[in-house]
Amino acid sequence: AALAGAASSAAALAGERRLLKKMDSAPLPPGWKPPVFPDGTEVMVPTDDDAQLLVASAGPEDGPTIVLVHGLTSNHHDWGLVAERLIEAGCRVVGVNQRGHGGSTVGHDGFGAERQGRDLGQVLSALALRDVVVCGHSMGGIAALSLMTLAPDAGAERVAGLALIATLSHTDAPDRKLGIHLGNTTPYEKLAHHPRHAAALARWVFGELPNRSLVNAALASNARCPRETRSGAALGLLGYDVRDRLGDIDVPTVVVCGDRDLLTPLSENKQIAQATGGDMIVADGAGHLVIWERPGLVAGAAASLATRIATTTA
């Protein structure tokens, strides 16, 4: 048994080395560079539980406003490649750092999907933003869906459209609950920060085999997020479920998801699109980090929605 276990471990390590070698020579997406949010202005927005949320803005003041909300362990800079393309399309971009992420503090209420929705509404109110398209990736999509399904005074009236990128309508599935709990264990933390194993693990947030540069950038972004936030924000998603309220969302919606997304599966994103009456855009070959793998597709979907809304409300 011991020999069999050793042989199995050796085979796994050999497979990992082959994977990492392939990643070293994998092609980069066209125009790839480490994402940085475009230069502009930054402000701290207070919430009603004394959190301070860092919000960055860039682009033409008179353009349609796209509010970009990042996912778990991420920050507004990870939207950089999408934001650049949106500005080129004439849009103003507003990057919201969710509580505990990217320079934002946590506040007295801690974490939770409903709290994230209220945060988003309070940012829109504090900055006097109206008729915006909220574009949320992963947990950012959860924040957007939470805002749109909360009480009427939460700020949803300021939203004219939704671009939901690789997101979820619930965390109720047993395997999803298990994954959230396992992600907060010490063995997983050690694996996720191991100099070799972490890269092999991070490969699976992408669809097609990623170049090591993409993987290293994803690991660096994750490492910038405090462990307390990684744990608290993930556990705060337990109990999140808006499936029975998706039909109440009455703004134009577009959903984008990669067909190789293992974290927020395409099948569930299609259900969100159907329930909200939204358009579904499938990113062929992309995984969960579709905002890096297909930034042009994501930006095009959000900009097209904003233009359509501006045209119909003019």
PDB file of C-alpha atoms in Angstrom:
ATOM      1  CA  ALA A   1       0.000   0.000   0.000  1.00  0.00           C
ATOM      2  CA  ALA A   2       2.836   2.365   0.871  1.00  0.00           C
ATOM      3  CA  LEU A   3       4.552   1.632  -2.455  1.00  0.00           C
ATOM      4  CA  ALA A   4       1.299   2.183  -4.329  1.00  0.00           C
ATOM      5  CA  GLY A   5       0.772   5.491  -2.544  1.00  0.00           C
ATOM      6  CA  ALA A   6       4.315   6.618  -3.333  1.00  0.00           C
ATOM      7  CA  ALA A   7       3.892   5.659  -6.979  1.00  0.00           C
ATOM      8  CA  SER A   8       0.610   7.554  -7.165  1.00  0.00           C
ATOM      9  CA  SER A   9       2.205  10.651  -5.629  1.00  0.00           C
ATOM     10  CA  ALA A  10       5.141  10.464  -8.015  1.00  0.00           C
ATOM     11  CA  ALA A  11       2.784  10.199 -10.987  1.00  0.00           C
ATOM     12  CA  ALA A  12       0.784  13.187  -9.774  1.00  0.00           C
ATOM     13  CA  LEU A  13       3.931  15.287  -9.371  1.00  0.00           C
ATOM     14  CA  ALA A  14       5.141  14.281 -12.820  1.00  0.00           C
ATOM     15  CA  GLY A  15       1.777  15.256 -14.275  1.00  0.00           C
ATOM     16  CA  GLU A  16       1.936  18.583 -12.488  1.00  0.00           C
ATOM     17  CA  ARG A  17       5.410  19.277 -13.882  1.00  0.00           C
ATOM     18  CA  ARG A  18       4.187  18.501 -17.411  1.00  0.00           C
ATOM     19  CA  LEU A  19       1.221  20.830 -16.938  1.00  0.00           C
ATOM     20  CA  LEU A  20       3.413  23.686 -15.713  1.00  0.00           C
ATOM     21  CA  LYS A  21       5.821  23.195 -18.608  1.00  0.00           C
ATOM     22  CA  LYS A  22       2.941  23.379 -21.091  1.00  0.00           C
ATOM     23  CA  MET A  23       1.716  26.543 -19.400  1.00  0.00           C
ATOM     24  CA  ASP A  24       5.131  28.152 -19.830  1.00  0.00           C
ATOM     25  CA  SER A  25       4.796  27.871 -23.617  1.00  0.00           C
ATOM     26  CA  ALA A  26       1.025  28.411 -23.967  1.00  0.00           C
ATOM     27  CA  PRO A  27       0.026  31.445 -26.072  1.00  0.00           C
ATOM     28  CA  LEU A  28      -1.146  34.632 -24.412  1.00  0.00           C
ATOM     29  CA  PRO A  29      -4.547  36.094 -25.339  1.00  0.00           C
ATOM     30  CA  PRO A  30      -4.175  38.836 -27.991  1.00  0.00           C
ATOM     31  CA  GLY A  31      -3.165  42.122 -26.379  1.00  0.00           C
ATOM     32  CA  TRP A  32      -2.703  40.602 -22.933  1.00  0.00           C
ATOM     33  CA  LYS A  33      -0.898  42.655 -20.292  1.00  0.00           C
ATOM     34  CA  PRO A  34      -1.188  42.716 -16.491  1.00  0.00           C
ATOM     35  CA  PRO A  35      -4.494  44.517 -15.887  1.00  0.00           C
ATOM     36  CA  VAL A  36      -4.444  47.979 -14.311  1.00  0.00           C
ATOM     37  CA  PHE A  37      -7.493  50.203 -13.949  1.00  0.00           C
ATOM     38  CA  PRO A  38      -7.168  53.332 -16.117  1.00  0.00           C
ATOM     39  CA  ASP A  39      -5.983  56.568 -14.506  1.00  0.00           C
ATOM     40  CA  GLY A  40      -8.721  58.741 -13.098  1.00  0.00           C
ATOM     41  CA  THR A  41     -10.021  59.645  -9.651  1.00  0.00           C
ATOM     42  CA  GLU A  42     -10.450  57.667  -6.438  1.00  0.00           C
ATOM     43  CA  VAL A  43     -12.774  58.368  -3.501  1.00  0.00           C
ATOM     44  CA  MET A  44     -13.704  56.589  -0.285  1.00  0.00           C
ATOM     45  CA  VAL A  45     -17.445  56.053   0.102  1.00  0.00           C
ATOM     46  CA  PRO A  46     -18.791  55.435   3.638  1.00  0.00           C
ATOM     47  CA  THR A  47     -21.536  52.876   4.255  1.00  0.00           C
ATOM     48  CA  ASP A  48     -24.188  52.857   6.987  1.00  0.00           C
ATOM     49  CA  ASP A  49     -22.139  50.348   9.028  1.00  0.00           C
ATOM     50  CA  ASP A  50     -18.961  52.465   8.900  1.00  0.00           C
ATOM     51  CA  ALA A  51     -17.169  50.591   6.138  1.00  0.00           C
ATOM     52  CA  GLN A  52     -15.148  52.695   3.716  1.00  0.00           C
ATOM     53  CA  LEU A  53     -15.309  51.567   0.089  1.00  0.00           C
ATOM     54  CA  LEU A  54     -12.618  52.624  -2.386  1.00  0.00           C
ATOM     55  CA  VAL A  55     -14.208  53.604  -5.701  1.00  0.00           C
ATOM     56  CA  ALA A  56     -12.234  54.547  -8.831  1.00  0.00           C
ATOM     57  CA  SER A  57     -13.616  56.407 -11.863  1.00  0.00           C
ATOM     58  CA  ALA A  58     -12.170  57.053 -15.322  1.00  0.00           C
ATOM     59  CA  GLY A  59     -13.298  57.968 -18.807  1.00  0.00           C
ATOM     60  CA  PRO A  60     -15.543  60.668 -20.297  1.00  0.00           C
ATOM     61  CA  GLU A  61     -17.970  62.269 -17.839  1.00  0.00           C
ATOM     62  CA  ASP A  62     -20.672  62.532 -20.508  1.00  0.00           C
ATOM     63  CA  GLY A  63     -20.524  58.884 -21.604  1.00  0.00           C
ATOM     64  CA  PRO A  64     -22.782  56.045 -20.461  1.00  0.00           C
ATOM     65  CA  THR A  65     -21.698  54.912 -16.987  1.00  0.00           C
ATOM     66  CA  ILE A  66     -20.637  51.292 -16.455  1.00  0.00           C
ATOM     67  CA  VAL A  67     -20.166  50.295 -12.801  1.00  0.00           C
ATOM     68  CA  LEU A  68     -17.679  47.426 -12.552  1.00  0.00           C
ATOM     69  CA  VAL A  69     -17.914  45.149  -9.515  1.00  0.00           C
ATOM     70  CA  HIS A  70     -15.198  42.513  -8.998  1.00  0.00           C
ATOM     71  CA  GLY A  71     -15.306  38.974  -7.650  1.00  0.00           C
ATOM     72  CA  LEU A  72     -14.039  37.244  -4.524  1.00  0.00           C
ATOM     73  CA  THR A  73     -10.383  38.044  -3.624  1.00  0.00           C
ATOM     74  CA  SER A  74     -10.189  40.441  -6.577  1.00  0.00           C
ATOM     75  CA  ASN A  75     -10.145  44.258  -6.847  1.00  0.00           C
ATOM     76  CA  HIS A  76     -10.994  47.010  -9.343  1.00  0.00           C
ATOM     77  CA  HIS A  77      -7.641  46.718 -11.123  1.00  0.00           C
ATOM     78  CA  ASP A  78      -8.573  43.244 -12.365  1.00  0.00           C
ATOM     79  CA  TRP A  79     -11.160  44.994 -14.576  1.00  0.00           C
ATOM     80  CA  GLY A  80      -8.366  46.946 -16.301  1.00  0.00           C
ATOM     81  CA  LEU A  81      -8.483  45.224 -19.704  1.00  0.00           C
ATOM     82  CA  VAL A  82     -12.272  45.543 -19.871  1.00  0.00           C
ATOM     83  CA  ALA A  83     -12.251  49.125 -18.558  1.00  0.00           C
ATOM     84  CA  GLU A  84      -9.781  50.274 -21.218  1.00  0.00           C
ATOM     85  CA  ARG A  85     -12.019  48.935 -23.965  1.00  0.00           C
ATOM     86  CA  LEU A  86     -15.110  50.511 -22.434  1.00  0.00           C
ATOM     87  CA  ILE A  87     -13.422  53.911 -22.350  1.00  0.00           C
ATOM     88  CA  GLU A  88     -12.413  53.466 -25.994  1.00  0.00           C
ATOM     89  CA  ALA A  89     -16.116  52.858 -26.688  1.00  0.00           C
ATOM     90  CA  GLY A  90     -16.967  56.215 -25.072  1.00  0.00           C
ATOM     91  CA  CYS A  91     -18.105  54.934 -21.668  1.00  0.00           C
ATOM     92  CA  ARG A  92     -17.336  56.192 -18.204  1.00  0.00           C
ATOM     93  CA  VAL A  93     -16.182  53.391 -15.897  1.00  0.00           C
ATOM     94  CA  VAL A  94     -16.593  53.231 -12.119  1.00  0.00           C
ATOM     95  CA  GLY A  95     -14.707  50.463 -10.309  1.00  0.00           C
ATOM     96  CA  VAL A  96     -16.121  49.505  -6.905  1.00  0.00           C
ATOM     97  CA  ASN A  97     -13.900  47.665  -4.429  1.00  0.00           C
ATOM     98  CA  GLN A  98     -16.134  45.443  -2.325  1.00  0.00           C
ATOM     99  CA  ARG A  99     -15.688  45.503   1.451  1.00  0.00           C
ATOM    100  CA  GLY A 100     -12.387  44.076   2.611  1.00  0.00           C
ATOM    101  CA  HIS A 101     -10.983  44.141  -0.932  1.00  0.00           C
ATOM    102  CA  GLY A 102      -8.648  46.528  -2.730  1.00  0.00           C
ATOM    103  CA  GLY A 103      -8.313  49.143  -0.008  1.00  0.00           C
ATOM    104  CA  SER A 104     -11.915  48.999   1.241  1.00  0.00           C
ATOM    105  CA  THR A 105     -12.597  48.287   4.904  1.00  0.00           C
ATOM    106  CA  VAL A 106     -15.079  45.726   6.250  1.00  0.00           C
ATOM    107  CA  GLY A 107     -17.471  47.625   8.535  1.00  0.00           C
ATOM    108  CA  HIS A 108     -19.484  46.440  11.540  1.00  0.00           C
ATOM    109  CA  ASP A 109     -21.865  44.153   9.626  1.00  0.00           C
ATOM    110  CA  GLY A 110     -19.136  41.923   8.239  1.00  0.00           C
ATOM    111  CA  PHE A 111     -19.775  40.047   5.022  1.00  0.00           C
ATOM    112  CA  GLY A 112     -22.775  38.670   3.205  1.00  0.00           C
ATOM    113  CA  ALA A 113     -24.506  38.833  -0.171  1.00  0.00           C
ATOM    114  CA  GLU A 114     -27.283  41.142   1.028  1.00  0.00           C
ATOM    115  CA  ARG A 115     -24.728  43.451   2.643  1.00  0.00           C
ATOM    116  CA  GLN A 116     -22.821  43.576  -0.665  1.00  0.00           C
ATOM    117  CA  GLY A 117     -26.011  44.587  -2.464  1.00  0.00           C
ATOM    118  CA  ARG A 118     -26.631  47.383   0.032  1.00  0.00           C
ATOM    119  CA  ASP A 119     -23.019  48.543  -0.336  1.00  0.00           C
ATOM    120  CA  LEU A 120     -23.459  48.816  -4.085  1.00  0.00           C
ATOM    121  CA  GLY A 121     -26.667  50.806  -3.725  1.00  0.00           C
ATOM    122  CA  GLN A 122     -25.023  53.165  -1.238  1.00  0.00           C
ATOM    123  CA  VAL A 123     -22.115  53.773  -3.624  1.00  0.00           C
ATOM    124  CA  LEU A 124     -24.543  54.681  -6.413  1.00  0.00           C
ATOM    125  CA  SER A 125     -26.392  57.044  -4.070  1.00  0.00           C
ATOM    126  CA  ALA A 126     -23.260  58.673  -2.607  1.00  0.00           C
ATOM    127  CA  LEU A 127     -21.857  59.389  -6.072  1.00  0.00           C
ATOM    128  CA  ALA A 128     -25.271  60.474  -7.426  1.00  0.00           C
ATOM    129  CA  LEU A 129     -25.074  57.877 -10.190  1.00  0.00           C
ATOM    130  CA  ARG A 130     -28.233  57.177 -12.176  1.00  0.00           C
ATOM    131  CA  ASP A 131     -29.165  55.181 -15.267  1.00  0.00           C
ATOM    132  CA  VAL A 132     -26.032  53.057 -14.899  1.00  0.00           C
ATOM    133  CA  VAL A 133     -25.216  49.616 -16.206  1.00  0.00           C
ATOM    134  CA  VAL A 134     -23.872  47.479 -13.375  1.00  0.00           C
ATOM    135  CA  CYS A 135     -21.371  44.929 -14.673  1.00  0.00           C
ATOM    136  CA  GLY A 136     -20.555  42.312 -12.033  1.00  0.00           C
ATOM    137  CA  HIS A 137     -18.141  39.395 -12.315  1.00  0.00           C
ATOM    138  CA  SER A 138     -18.676  36.325 -10.107  1.00  0.00           C
ATOM    139  CA  MET A 139     -19.248  37.683  -6.567  1.00  0.00           C
ATOM    140  CA  GLY A 140     -19.688  41.087  -8.203  1.00  0.00           C
ATOM    141  CA  GLY A 141     -22.654  39.628 -10.069  1.00  0.00           C
ATOM    142  CA  ILE A 142     -23.984  38.342  -6.749  1.00  0.00           C
ATOM    143  CA  ALA A 143     -23.760  41.897  -5.363  1.00  0.00           C
ATOM    144  CA  ALA A 144     -25.638  43.192  -8.411  1.00  0.00           C
ATOM    145  CA  LEU A 145     -28.369  40.548  -8.159  1.00  0.00           C
ATOM    146  CA  SER A 146     -28.670  41.168  -4.419  1.00  0.00           C
ATOM    147  CA  LEU A 147     -29.143  44.905  -4.995  1.00  0.00           C
ATOM    148  CA  MET A 148     -31.816  44.320  -7.625  1.00  0.00           C
ATOM    149  CA  THR A 149     -33.803  41.946  -5.394  1.00  0.00           C
ATOM    150  CA  LEU A 150     -33.596  43.875  -2.093  1.00  0.00           C
ATOM    151  CA  ALA A 151     -36.139  46.308  -0.671  1.00  0.00           C
ATOM    152  CA  PRO A 152     -37.167  49.114  -3.043  1.00  0.00           C
ATOM    153  CA  ASP A 153     -35.154  51.745  -1.144  1.00  0.00           C
ATOM    154  CA  ALA A 154     -31.817  49.894  -1.539  1.00  0.00           C
ATOM    155  CA  GLY A 155     -30.883  51.795  -4.715  1.00  0.00           C
ATOM    156  CA  ALA A 156     -32.001  49.519  -7.539  1.00  0.00           C
ATOM    157  CA  GLU A 157     -33.878  52.434  -9.148  1.00  0.00           C
ATOM    158  CA  ARG A 158     -30.496  53.900 -10.092  1.00  0.00           C
ATOM    159  CA  VAL A 159     -29.701  50.853 -12.266  1.00  0.00           C
ATOM    160  CA  ALA A 160     -30.816  50.879 -15.900  1.00  0.00           C
ATOM    161  CA  GLY A 161     -29.198  47.625 -16.972  1.00  0.00           C
ATOM    162  CA  LEU A 162     -27.245  44.586 -15.781  1.00  0.00           C
ATOM    163  CA  ALA A 163     -24.267  42.837 -17.331  1.00  0.00           C
ATOM    164  CA  LEU A 164     -23.781  39.639 -15.322  1.00  0.00           C
ATOM    165  CA  ILE A 165     -20.442  37.968 -15.962  1.00  0.00           C
ATOM    166  CA  ALA A 166     -19.866  34.357 -14.845  1.00  0.00           C
ATOM    167  CA  THR A 167     -21.993  34.567 -11.717  1.00  0.00           C
ATOM    168  CA  LEU A 168     -24.408  32.619  -9.500  1.00  0.00           C
ATOM    169  CA  SER A 169     -28.032  32.870  -8.412  1.00  0.00           C
ATOM    170  CA  HIS A 170     -27.527  30.719  -5.296  1.00  0.00           C
ATOM    171  CA  THR A 171     -25.032  28.816  -3.148  1.00  0.00           C
ATOM    172  CA  ASP A 172     -27.557  26.223  -2.029  1.00  0.00           C
ATOM    173  CA  ALA A 173     -26.114  23.187  -3.855  1.00  0.00           C
ATOM    174  CA  PRO A 174     -24.340  20.717  -1.510  1.00  0.00           C
ATOM    175  CA  ASP A 175     -21.167  20.630  -3.616  1.00  0.00           C
ATOM    176  CA  ARG A 176     -21.023  24.445  -3.614  1.00  0.00           C
ATOM    177  CA  LYS A 177     -21.409  24.605   0.166  1.00  0.00           C
ATOM    178  CA  LEU A 178     -18.701  21.972   0.535  1.00  0.00           C
ATOM    179  CA  GLY A 179     -16.393  23.909  -1.782  1.00  0.00           C
ATOM    180  CA  ILE A 180     -16.849  27.103   0.235  1.00  0.00           C
ATOM    181  CA  HIS A 181     -16.019  25.292   3.463  1.00  0.00           C
ATOM    182  CA  LEU A 182     -13.039  23.414   1.995  1.00  0.00           C
ATOM    183  CA  GLY A 183     -11.672  26.662   0.603  1.00  0.00           C
ATOM    184  CA  ASN A 184     -11.396  27.929   4.170  1.00  0.00           C
ATOM    185  CA  THR A 185      -9.381  25.021   5.540  1.00  0.00           C
ATOM    186  CA  THR A 186      -5.697  25.169   6.419  1.00  0.00           C
ATOM    187  CA  PRO A 187      -4.674  22.417   3.948  1.00  0.00           C
ATOM    188  CA  TYR A 188      -6.301  24.303   1.068  1.00  0.00           C
ATOM    189  CA  GLU A 189      -4.630  27.557   2.144  1.00  0.00           C
ATOM    190  CA  LYS A 190      -1.243  25.831   2.103  1.00  0.00           C
ATOM    191  CA  LEU A 191      -1.949  24.325  -1.315  1.00  0.00           C
ATOM    192  CA  ALA A 192      -3.174  27.644  -2.720  1.00  0.00           C
ATOM    193  CA  HIS A 193       0.040  29.398  -1.667  1.00  0.00           C
ATOM    194  CA  HIS A 194       2.546  26.664  -2.482  1.00  0.00           C
ATOM    195  CA  PRO A 195       5.141  27.895  -5.032  1.00  0.00           C
ATOM    196  CA  ARG A 196       4.388  25.014  -7.438  1.00  0.00           C
ATOM    197  CA  HIS A 197       1.008  23.536  -6.518  1.00  0.00           C
ATOM    198  CA  ALA A 198      -0.714  26.946  -6.515  1.00  0.00           C
ATOM    199  CA  ALA A 199      -0.022  27.499 -10.214  1.00  0.00           C
ATOM    200  CA  ALA A 200      -1.401  24.088 -11.133  1.00  0.00           C
ATOM    201  CA  LEU A 201      -4.505  24.759  -9.026  1.00  0.00           C
ATOM    202  CA  ALA A 202      -5.053  28.247 -10.488  1.00  0.00           C
ATOM    203  CA  ARG A 203      -4.954  26.804 -13.996  1.00  0.00           C
ATOM    204  CA  TRP A 204      -8.566  25.686 -13.510  1.00  0.00           C
ATOM    205  CA  VAL A 205     -10.000  29.211 -13.261  1.00  0.00           C
ATOM    206  CA  PHE A 206      -9.165  29.498 -16.965  1.00  0.00           C
ATOM    207  CA  GLY A 207     -10.661  27.656 -19.902  1.00  0.00           C
ATOM    208  CA  GLU A 208      -8.068  27.009 -22.573  1.00  0.00           C
ATOM    209  CA  LEU A 209      -4.594  26.233 -21.227  1.00  0.00           C
ATOM    210  CA  PRO A 210      -3.314  29.587 -19.870  1.00  0.00           C
ATOM    211  CA  ASN A 211       0.151  31.001 -20.193  1.00  0.00           C
ATOM    212  CA  ARG A 212       1.977  31.081 -16.849  1.00  0.00           C
ATOM    213  CA  SER A 213       1.851  34.912 -16.940  1.00  0.00           C
ATOM    214  CA  LEU A 214      -1.928  34.841 -16.588  1.00  0.00           C
ATOM    215  CA  VAL A 215      -1.740  32.330 -13.775  1.00  0.00           C
ATOM    216  CA  ASN A 216       0.911  34.319 -11.918  1.00  0.00           C
ATOM    217  CA  ALA A 217      -1.195  37.478 -12.253  1.00  0.00           C
ATOM    218  CA  ALA A 218      -4.225  35.645 -10.830  1.00  0.00           C
ATOM    219  CA  LEU A 219      -2.165  34.330  -7.909  1.00  0.00           C
ATOM    220  CA  ALA A 220      -0.750  37.796  -7.225  1.00  0.00           C
ATOM    221  CA  SER A 221      -4.246  39.307  -7.172  1.00  0.00           C
ATOM    222  CA  ASN A 222      -5.417  36.627  -4.762  1.00  0.00           C
ATOM    223  CA  ALA A 223      -2.383  37.165  -2.520  1.00  0.00           C
ATOM    224  CA  ARG A 224      -3.179  40.880  -2.198  1.00  0.00           C
ATOM    225  CA  CYS A 225      -6.513  40.016  -0.600  1.00  0.00           C
ATOM    226  CA  PRO A 226      -6.289  39.594   3.206  1.00  0.00           C
ATOM    227  CA  ARG A 227      -6.923  36.056   4.439  1.00  0.00           C
ATOM    228  CA  GLU A 228      -9.695  37.338   6.713  1.00  0.00           C
ATOM    229  CA  THR A 229     -11.484  38.727   3.673  1.00  0.00           C
ATOM    230  CA  ARG A 230     -11.002  35.576   1.611  1.00  0.00           C
ATOM    231  CA  SER A 231     -12.531  33.532   4.399  1.00  0.00           C
ATOM    232  CA  GLY A 232     -15.209  35.937   5.592  1.00  0.00           C
ATOM    233  CA  ALA A 233     -16.491  36.918   2.162  1.00  0.00           C
ATOM    234  CA  ALA A 234     -16.685  33.297   1.013  1.00  0.00           C
ATOM    235  CA  LEU A 235     -18.513  32.122   4.133  1.00  0.00           C
ATOM    236  CA  GLY A 236     -20.783  35.165   3.856  1.00  0.00           C
ATOM    237  CA  LEU A 237     -22.150  33.775   0.592  1.00  0.00           C
ATOM    238  CA  LEU A 238     -23.649  30.747   2.351  1.00  0.00           C
ATOM    239  CA  GLY A 239     -27.425  31.046   2.304  1.00  0.00           C
ATOM    240  CA  TYR A 240     -27.455  33.307  -0.752  1.00  0.00           C
ATOM    241  CA  ASP A 241     -30.383  32.396  -3.020  1.00  0.00           C
ATOM    242  CA  VAL A 242     -32.289  34.788  -5.321  1.00  0.00           C
ATOM    243  CA  ARG A 243     -33.658  32.207  -7.766  1.00  0.00           C
ATOM    244  CA  ASP A 244     -37.262  32.928  -6.860  1.00  0.00           C
ATOM    245  CA  ARG A 245     -36.743  36.691  -7.346  1.00  0.00           C
ATOM    246  CA  LEU A 246     -34.902  36.776 -10.678  1.00  0.00           C
ATOM    247  CA  GLY A 247     -38.169  37.261 -12.541  1.00  0.00           C
ATOM    248  CA  ASP A 248     -38.762  40.499 -10.602  1.00  0.00           C
ATOM    249  CA  ILE A 249     -35.737  42.165 -12.216  1.00  0.00           C
ATOM    250  CA  ASP A 250     -37.176  44.540 -14.804  1.00  0.00           C
ATOM    251  CA  VAL A 251     -34.094  46.116 -16.407  1.00  0.00           C
ATOM    252  CA  PRO A 252     -32.407  44.947 -19.630  1.00  0.00           C
ATOM    253  CA  THR A 253     -29.882  42.250 -18.821  1.00  0.00           C
ATOM    254  CA  VAL A 254     -27.064  40.456 -20.588  1.00  0.00           C
ATOM    255  CA  VAL A 255     -25.276  37.388 -19.212  1.00  0.00           C
ATOM    256  CA  VAL A 256     -21.765  36.360 -20.310  1.00  0.00           C
ATOM    257  CA  CYS A 257     -20.119  33.060 -19.360  1.00  0.00           C
ATOM    258  CA  GLY A 258     -17.380  30.820 -20.685  1.00  0.00           C
ATOM    259  CA  ASP A 259     -18.338  27.337 -21.810  1.00  0.00           C
ATOM    260  CA  ARG A 260     -15.447  25.918 -19.741  1.00  0.00           C
ATOM    261  CA  ASP A 261     -16.288  27.712 -16.498  1.00  0.00           C
ATOM    262  CA  LEU A 262     -15.962  25.239 -13.616  1.00  0.00           C
ATOM    263  CA  LEU A 263     -16.859  27.655 -10.788  1.00  0.00           C
ATOM    264  CA  THR A 264     -20.000  29.334 -12.128  1.00  0.00           C
ATOM    265  CA  PRO A 265     -21.193  26.866 -14.763  1.00  0.00           C
ATOM    266  CA  LEU A 266     -22.634  27.934 -18.093  1.00  0.00           C
ATOM    267  CA  SER A 267     -25.822  25.978 -17.385  1.00  0.00           C
ATOM    268  CA  GLU A 268     -26.611  28.149 -14.359  1.00  0.00           C
ATOM    269  CA  ASN A 269     -25.793  31.359 -16.193  1.00  0.00           C
ATOM    270  CA  LYS A 270     -28.203  30.312 -18.922  1.00  0.00           C
ATOM    271  CA  GLN A 271     -30.873  29.848 -16.239  1.00  0.00           C
ATOM    272  CA  ILE A 272     -30.182  33.373 -14.959  1.00  0.00           C
ATOM    273  CA  ALA A 273     -30.531  34.772 -18.484  1.00  0.00           C
ATOM    274  CA  GLN A 274     -33.790  32.904 -19.027  1.00  0.00           C
ATOM    275  CA  ALA A 275     -35.270  33.931 -15.671  1.00  0.00           C
ATOM    276  CA  THR A 276     -34.403  37.620 -16.151  1.00  0.00           C
ATOM    277  CA  GLY A 277     -35.382  37.659 -19.822  1.00  0.00           C
ATOM    278  CA  GLY A 278     -31.800  38.631 -20.660  1.00  0.00           C
ATOM    279  CA  ASP A 279     -29.508  37.908 -23.579  1.00  0.00           C
ATOM    280  CA  MET A 280     -27.007  35.060 -23.207  1.00  0.00           C
ATOM    281  CA  ILE A 281     -23.504  35.359 -24.653  1.00  0.00           C
ATOM    282  CA  VAL A 282     -21.263  32.281 -24.551  1.00  0.00           C
ATOM    283  CA  ALA A 283     -17.493  32.798 -24.558  1.00  0.00           C
ATOM    284  CA  ASP A 284     -16.168  29.755 -26.395  1.00  0.00           C
ATOM    285  CA  GLY A 285     -13.127  28.206 -24.744  1.00  0.00           C
ATOM    286  CA  ALA A 286     -13.154  30.580 -21.768  1.00  0.00           C
ATOM    287  CA  GLY A 287     -13.250  29.693 -18.092  1.00  0.00           C
ATOM    288  CA  HIS A 288     -14.174  31.630 -14.986  1.00  0.00           C
ATOM    289  CA  LEU A 289     -11.698  34.456 -15.622  1.00  0.00           C
ATOM    290  CA  VAL A 290     -13.459  35.410 -18.832  1.00  0.00           C
ATOM    291  CA  ILE A 291     -12.781  39.109 -18.080  1.00  0.00           C
ATOM    292  CA  TRP A 292      -9.097  38.349 -18.776  1.00  0.00           C
ATOM    293  CA  GLU A 293      -9.529  35.683 -21.418  1.00  0.00           C
ATOM    294  CA  ARG A 294     -12.132  37.582 -23.493  1.00  0.00           C
ATOM    295  CA  PRO A 295     -12.018  41.237 -22.337  1.00  0.00           C
ATOM    296  CA  GLY A 296     -13.195  42.494 -25.711  1.00  0.00           C
ATOM    297  CA  LEU A 297     -16.258  40.267 -25.626  1.00  0.00           C
ATOM    298  CA  VAL A 298     -17.164  41.351 -22.082  1.00  0.00           C
ATOM    299  CA  ALA A 299     -16.609  45.042 -22.833  1.00  0.00           C
ATOM    300  CA  GLY A 300     -18.584  44.767 -26.048  1.00  0.00           C
ATOM    301  CA  ALA A 301     -21.538  43.192 -24.253  1.00  0.00           C
ATOM    302  CA  ALA A 302     -21.622  45.897 -21.558  1.00  0.00           C
ATOM    303  CA  ALA A 303     -21.086  48.789 -23.983  1.00  0.00           C
ATOM    304  CA  SER A 304     -23.739  47.472 -26.366  1.00  0.00           C
ATOM    305  CA  LEU A 305     -26.235  47.223 -23.519  1.00  0.00           C
ATOM    306  CA  ALA A 306     -25.423  50.759 -22.348  1.00  0.00           C
ATOM    307  CA  THR A 307     -25.813  52.131 -25.877  1.00  0.00           C
ATOM    308  CA  ARG A 308     -29.129  50.331 -26.338  1.00  0.00           C
ATOM    309  CA  ILE A 309     -30.436  51.746 -23.062  1.00  0.00           C
ATOM    310  CA  ALA A 310     -29.237  55.270 -23.897  1.00  0.00           C
ATOM    311  CA  THR A 311     -30.943  55.064 -27.286  1.00  0.00           C
ATOM    312  CA  THR A 312     -34.290  53.934 -25.897  1.00  0.00           C
ATOM    313  CA  THR A 313     -34.317  56.519 -23.081  1.00  0.00           C
ATOM    314  CA  ALA A 314     -33.177  59.487 -25.186  1.00  0.00           C
TER     315      ALA A 314
END
